[in-house]
mmCIF file of C-alpha atoms in Angstrom:
data_model
loop_
_atom_site.group_PDB
_atom_site.id
_atom_site.type_symbol
_atom_site.label_atom_id
_atom_site.label_comp_id
_atom_site.label_asym_id
_atom_site.label_seq_id
_atom_site.Cartn_x
_atom_site.Cartn_y
_atom_site.Cartn_z
ATOM 1 C CA MET A 15 0.000 0.000 0.000
ATOM 2 C CA THR A 16 1.390 3.414 -0.966
ATOM 3 C CA GLY A 17 2.137 5.641 2.009
ATOM 4 C CA ILE A 18 4.568 7.974 3.756
ATOM 5 C CA ARG A 19 7.067 6.930 6.395
ATOM 6 C CA PRO A 20 10.359 8.194 7.848
ATOM 7 C CA TYR A 21 13.497 7.620 5.784
ATOM 8 C CA ARG A 22 15.620 4.551 6.538
ATOM 9 C CA PRO A 23 19.263 3.962 5.535
ATOM 10 C CA SER A 24 18.039 1.117 3.318
ATOM 11 C CA ASP A 25 16.192 3.731 1.192
ATOM 12 C CA ARG A 26 19.445 5.397 0.118
ATOM 13 C CA GLY A 27 19.682 3.776 -3.317
ATOM 14 C CA ALA A 28 15.992 4.316 -4.096
ATOM 15 C CA VAL A 29 16.005 8.021 -3.211
ATOM 16 C CA ALA A 30 19.141 8.486 -5.317
ATOM 17 C CA ASP A 31 17.309 6.873 -8.237
ATOM 18 C CA VAL A 32 14.257 9.115 -7.755
ATOM 19 C CA CYS A 33 16.562 12.135 -7.746
ATOM 20 C CA VAL A 34 18.143 11.189 -11.088
ATOM 21 C CA ARG A 35 14.801 10.375 -12.693
ATOM 22 C CA THR A 36 13.344 13.790 -11.781
ATOM 23 C CA ALA A 37 16.409 16.061 -11.972
ATOM 24 C CA ASP A 38 15.795 17.521 -15.433
ATOM 25 C CA ALA A 39 13.173 20.137 -14.402
ATOM 26 C CA GLY A 40 11.017 17.255 -13.182
ATOM 27 C CA GLY A 41 11.958 14.924 -16.038
ATOM 28 C CA ASP A 42 14.389 12.019 -16.299
ATOM 29 C CA ALA A 43 18.012 13.213 -16.216
ATOM 30 C CA THR A 44 19.547 9.779 -16.835
ATOM 31 C CA GLY A 45 22.551 10.159 -19.129
ATOM 32 C CA LEU A 46 22.567 13.968 -19.182
ATOM 33 C CA LEU A 47 25.809 14.137 -17.189
ATOM 34 C CA SER A 48 28.943 12.023 -17.417
ATOM 35 C CA ASP A 49 27.961 10.323 -14.150
ATOM 36 C CA ASP A 50 24.328 10.036 -13.036
ATOM 37 C CA SER A 51 25.410 9.938 -9.396
ATOM 38 C CA ILE A 52 26.327 13.639 -9.509
ATOM 39 C CA TRP A 53 22.655 14.552 -9.114
ATOM 40 C CA PRO A 54 21.966 12.723 -5.824
ATOM 41 C CA THR A 55 25.397 13.599 -4.437
ATOM 42 C CA VAL A 56 24.459 17.268 -4.716
ATOM 43 C CA PHE A 57 20.715 17.289 -4.123
ATOM 44 C CA VAL A 58 19.602 14.455 -1.827
ATOM 45 C CA LEU A 59 22.302 12.272 -0.243
ATOM 46 C CA PRO A 60 23.892 15.009 1.879
ATOM 47 C CA TYR A 61 20.453 15.678 3.385
ATOM 48 C CA VAL A 62 19.659 12.091 4.332
ATOM 49 C CA ASP A 63 23.143 11.734 5.805
ATOM 50 C CA ARG A 64 23.115 15.002 7.742
ATOM 51 C CA HIS A 65 19.441 15.126 8.760
ATOM 52 C CA PRO A 66 17.861 11.665 8.343
ATOM 53 C CA ASP A 67 15.253 12.582 10.956
ATOM 54 C CA LEU A 68 13.893 15.261 8.606
ATOM 55 C CA ALA A 69 13.673 12.966 5.575
ATOM 56 C CA PHE A 70 10.402 11.277 4.653
ATOM 57 C CA VAL A 71 9.723 8.880 1.805
ATOM 58 C CA LEU A 72 6.680 7.909 -0.206
ATOM 59 C CA VAL A 73 6.770 4.150 -0.723
ATOM 60 C CA ASP A 74 4.947 1.791 -3.082
ATOM 61 C CA ASP A 75 3.356 -1.583 -2.347
ATOM 62 C CA GLU A 76 6.804 -3.162 -2.089
ATOM 63 C CA ASP A 77 8.011 -0.523 0.406
ATOM 64 C CA THR A 78 10.328 1.008 -2.199
ATOM 65 C CA ALA A 79 10.752 4.774 -2.158
ATOM 66 C CA VAL A 80 9.092 6.443 -5.151
ATOM 67 C CA GLY A 81 9.256 9.965 -3.745
ATOM 68 C CA TYR A 82 10.822 11.916 -0.912
ATOM 69 C CA VAL A 83 11.123 15.202 0.900
ATOM 70 C CA VAL A 84 14.423 16.109 2.597
ATOM 71 C CA CYS A 85 15.366 19.158 4.589
ATOM 72 C CA ALA A 86 18.095 21.123 6.312
ATOM 73 C CA PRO A 87 16.619 22.946 9.341
ATOM 74 C CA ASP A 88 19.444 25.520 9.463
ATOM 75 C CA THR A 89 20.655 26.466 5.985
ATOM 76 C CA ARG A 90 23.727 28.363 7.182
ATOM 77 C CA ASP A 91 24.959 25.414 9.241
ATOM 78 C CA PHE A 92 24.190 22.950 6.442
ATOM 79 C CA GLU A 93 25.915 24.938 3.703
ATOM 80 C CA ASP A 94 29.056 25.356 5.777
ATOM 81 C CA TRP A 95 29.102 21.612 6.434
ATOM 82 C CA PHE A 96 28.476 20.885 2.734
ATOM 83 C CA HIS A 97 31.335 23.195 1.708
ATOM 84 C CA ASP A 98 33.843 22.139 4.359
ATOM 85 C CA ARG A 99 33.164 18.416 4.687
ATOM 86 C CA TRP A 100 30.653 16.876 2.304
ATOM 87 C CA TRP A 101 31.855 18.181 -1.055
ATOM 88 C CA PRO A 102 35.600 17.709 -0.422
ATOM 89 C CA ALA A 103 34.868 14.101 0.541
ATOM 90 C CA HIS A 104 32.359 13.265 -2.211
ATOM 91 C CA GLY A 105 32.823 15.728 -5.068
ATOM 92 C CA SER A 106 36.565 15.833 -5.691
ATOM 93 C CA LYS A 107 36.350 13.035 -8.284
ATOM 94 C CA TRP A 108 34.423 15.349 -10.634
ATOM 95 C CA PRO A 109 36.520 18.272 -11.906
ATOM 96 C CA ILE A 110 34.477 21.212 -13.103
ATOM 97 C CA PRO A 111 34.436 21.117 -16.937
ATOM 98 C CA ALA A 112 36.003 24.095 -18.671
ATOM 99 C CA ALA A 113 33.311 24.421 -21.355
ATOM 100 C CA GLU A 114 31.235 27.546 -20.825
ATOM 101 C CA GLY A 115 27.532 26.835 -20.413
ATOM 102 C CA ASP A 116 28.072 23.107 -19.973
ATOM 103 C CA ARG A 117 25.237 21.495 -17.962
ATOM 104 C CA GLU A 118 27.573 19.375 -15.891
ATOM 105 C CA GLY A 119 29.817 22.342 -15.243
ATOM 106 C CA GLY A 120 26.844 24.292 -13.979
ATOM 107 C CA VAL A 121 25.849 21.607 -11.475
ATOM 108 C CA LEU A 122 29.408 21.021 -10.258
ATOM 109 C CA GLY A 123 30.152 24.732 -10.132
ATOM 110 C CA TYR A 124 27.047 25.274 -8.018
ATOM 111 C CA ALA A 125 28.058 22.484 -5.647
ATOM 112 C CA ALA A 126 31.626 23.759 -5.264
ATOM 113 C CA ALA A 127 30.398 27.298 -4.564
ATOM 114 C CA ARG A 128 27.817 26.385 -1.925
ATOM 115 C CA ARG A 129 28.418 28.117 1.381
ATOM 116 C CA ALA A 130 26.551 29.942 4.127
ATOM 117 C CA GLY A 131 24.982 33.233 3.128
ATOM 118 C CA ALA A 132 24.810 32.523 -0.600
ATOM 119 C CA GLU A 133 21.013 32.778 -0.518
ATOM 120 C CA PRO A 134 19.639 35.841 1.337
ATOM 121 C CA TYR A 135 16.264 34.266 2.113
ATOM 122 C CA GLY A 136 18.092 31.687 4.241
ATOM 123 C CA ASP A 137 18.352 34.257 7.021
ATOM 124 C CA THR A 138 14.635 34.973 7.349
ATOM 125 C CA HIS A 139 13.526 31.431 6.426
ATOM 126 C CA PRO A 140 16.335 29.233 7.797
ATOM 127 C CA ALA A 141 15.200 25.769 6.701
ATOM 128 C CA HIS A 142 15.180 24.581 3.089
ATOM 129 C CA LEU A 143 13.822 21.486 1.385
ATOM 130 C CA HIS A 144 14.051 19.324 -1.711
ATOM 131 C CA ILE A 145 11.105 17.209 -2.848
ATOM 132 C CA ASP A 146 10.815 14.811 -5.777
ATOM 133 C CA LEU A 147 8.247 12.223 -6.834
ATOM 134 C CA LEU A 148 8.304 9.809 -9.752
ATOM 135 C CA PRO A 149 5.735 10.643 -12.461
ATOM 136 C CA GLU A 150 3.509 7.671 -11.665
ATOM 137 C CA VAL A 151 2.745 8.969 -8.152
ATOM 138 C CA GLN A 152 2.336 12.622 -9.067
ATOM 139 C CA GLY A 153 -1.083 14.249 -9.178
ATOM 140 C CA HIS A 154 -2.574 12.220 -6.330
ATOM 141 C CA GLY A 155 -1.922 14.554 -3.412
ATOM 142 C CA TRP A 156 1.210 12.778 -2.189
ATOM 143 C CA GLY A 157 3.456 15.797 -2.741
ATOM 144 C CA ARG A 158 1.241 17.922 -0.524
ATOM 145 C CA ARG A 159 1.196 15.219 2.149
ATOM 146 C CA LEU A 160 4.972 14.897 2.088
ATOM 147 C CA VAL A 161 5.389 18.642 2.575
ATOM 148 C CA GLU A 162 2.761 18.726 5.334
ATOM 149 C CA THR A 163 4.578 15.890 7.114
ATOM 150 C CA LEU A 164 7.793 17.902 6.997
ATOM 151 C CA LEU A 165 6.067 21.116 8.102
ATOM 152 C CA ASP A 166 4.705 19.360 11.186
ATOM 153 C CA ALA A 167 8.210 18.130 12.035
ATOM 154 C CA LEU A 168 9.767 21.569 11.560
ATOM 155 C CA ARG A 169 7.101 23.358 13.612
ATOM 156 C CA GLY A 170 7.630 20.784 16.357
ATOM 157 C CA ARG A 171 11.283 21.854 16.459
ATOM 158 C CA GLY A 172 10.429 25.544 16.558
ATOM 159 C CA VAL A 173 11.822 26.290 13.088
ATOM 160 C CA THR A 174 10.462 29.687 12.075
ATOM 161 C CA GLY A 175 10.668 29.649 8.289
ATOM 162 C CA LEU A 176 11.284 27.471 5.237
ATOM 163 C CA HIS A 177 12.441 28.152 1.700
ATOM 164 C CA LEU A 178 13.134 26.230 -1.489
ATOM 165 C CA VAL A 179 14.444 26.909 -4.981
ATOM 166 C CA ALA A 180 12.923 25.438 -8.150
ATOM 167 C CA SER A 181 13.898 25.575 -11.792
ATOM 168 C CA ALA A 182 12.112 28.411 -13.557
ATOM 169 C CA ASP A 183 11.405 25.930 -16.372
ATOM 170 C CA ASN A 184 9.440 23.551 -14.122
ATOM 171 C CA ALA A 185 5.961 25.035 -14.485
ATOM 172 C CA GLY A 186 4.287 22.194 -12.619
ATOM 173 C CA ALA A 187 6.511 22.613 -9.579
ATOM 174 C CA LEU A 188 6.056 26.390 -9.522
ATOM 175 C CA ALA A 189 2.271 25.998 -9.493
ATOM 176 C CA PHE A 190 2.496 23.265 -6.844
ATOM 177 C CA TYR A 191 4.452 25.418 -4.394
ATOM 178 C CA ARG A 192 2.060 28.325 -4.826
ATOM 179 C CA ARG A 193 -0.900 26.030 -4.098
ATOM 180 C CA LEU A 194 0.795 24.937 -0.867
ATOM 181 C CA GLY A 195 1.021 28.538 0.333
ATOM 182 C CA PHE A 196 4.659 29.296 -0.473
ATOM 183 C CA GLU A 197 5.298 32.862 -1.605
ATOM 184 C CA ALA A 198 7.653 33.694 -4.474
ATOM 185 C CA VAL A 199 10.685 35.761 -3.438
ATOM 186 C CA PRO A 200 13.335 37.551 -5.545
ATOM 187 C CA SER A 201 15.507 34.949 -7.228
ATOM 188 C CA HIS A 202 18.564 34.375 -9.409
ATOM 189 C CA ALA A 203 18.189 33.984 -13.158
ATOM 190 C CA GLY A 204 16.876 30.575 -14.187
ATOM 191 C CA VAL A 205 15.351 29.682 -10.827
ATOM 192 C CA GLN A 206 12.438 30.720 -8.658
ATOM 193 C CA ALA A 207 12.714 30.744 -4.878
ATOM 194 C CA PHE A 208 9.759 30.380 -2.533
ATOM 195 C CA ALA A 209 9.416 30.988 1.207
ATOM 196 C CA MET A 210 6.946 30.142 3.951
ATOM 197 C CA ASN A 211 6.599 31.555 7.457
ATOM 198 C CA LEU A 212 6.275 28.753 10.028
ATOM 199 C CA ARG A 213 5.734 30.926 13.091
ATOM 200 C CA THR A 214 2.572 30.151 15.006
ATOM 201 C CA PRO A 215 0.107 32.917 14.160
ATOM 202 C CA PRO A 216 -0.873 35.171 17.067
ATOM 203 C CA ASP A 217 -4.196 34.737 18.791
ATOM 204 C CA VAL A 218 -6.932 36.432 16.796
ATOM 205 C CA PRO A 219 -8.971 39.074 18.681
ATOM 206 C CA VAL A 220 -12.627 38.119 18.897
ATOM 207 C CA LYS A 221 -15.584 39.971 20.304
ATOM 208 C CA PRO A 222 -17.488 38.398 23.210
ATOM 209 C CA PRO A 223 -21.246 38.835 23.468
ATOM 210 C CA GLY A 224 -20.808 42.148 25.323
ATOM 211 C CA GLY A 225 -18.889 43.596 22.397
ATOM 212 C CA GLU A 226 -15.507 44.026 24.142
ATOM 213 C CA SER A 227 -12.576 42.515 22.300
ATOM 214 C CA ARG A 228 -10.636 39.708 23.945
ATOM 215 C CA ARG A 229 -8.119 37.074 22.857
ATOM 216 C CA ALA A 230 -9.352 33.659 21.786
#
């Protein structure tokens, strides 16, 4: 039965596969780079290694991951760790290609340049996420449920804000995030960033029968 559960180390290969098969603006990126494993090494595996407790998977009838949401609760801390420890250990085997405009060079250049403070919205909305689902499980509400599962976990930790960055070419994803209540924020060329406030809203003043305002 399809459902959502916390990530397990045994899901590592399946989430890496989902990442590759959705990395081309939501489409299959298999074969686009010289090594398919570049995609998950940049976009999903560091998250499940660093914060496995904030990773949730959508599984099929055989308990195989067919979608996931992963998160870093503190972007500054995560990006410093990625720059200082993760990428030197896992990315050094892929030199950045010299060809200007090369797709692989863009991904590797982005990974090598990641560090705290690179994205200004990380200060006001400290957590960030990545979410991907295989095409066969899209359009059934599972993406929303994955995000809601993560939001509950983040609010339980007192995280005050969340952001994400999507390809500007991925029209379906852009519409999806807007439907979930994310607000578009100023972004770099080629991408669109979204942010969400996770602070508990203040009590709403209501009027008792006598007409005097009080707090609910």
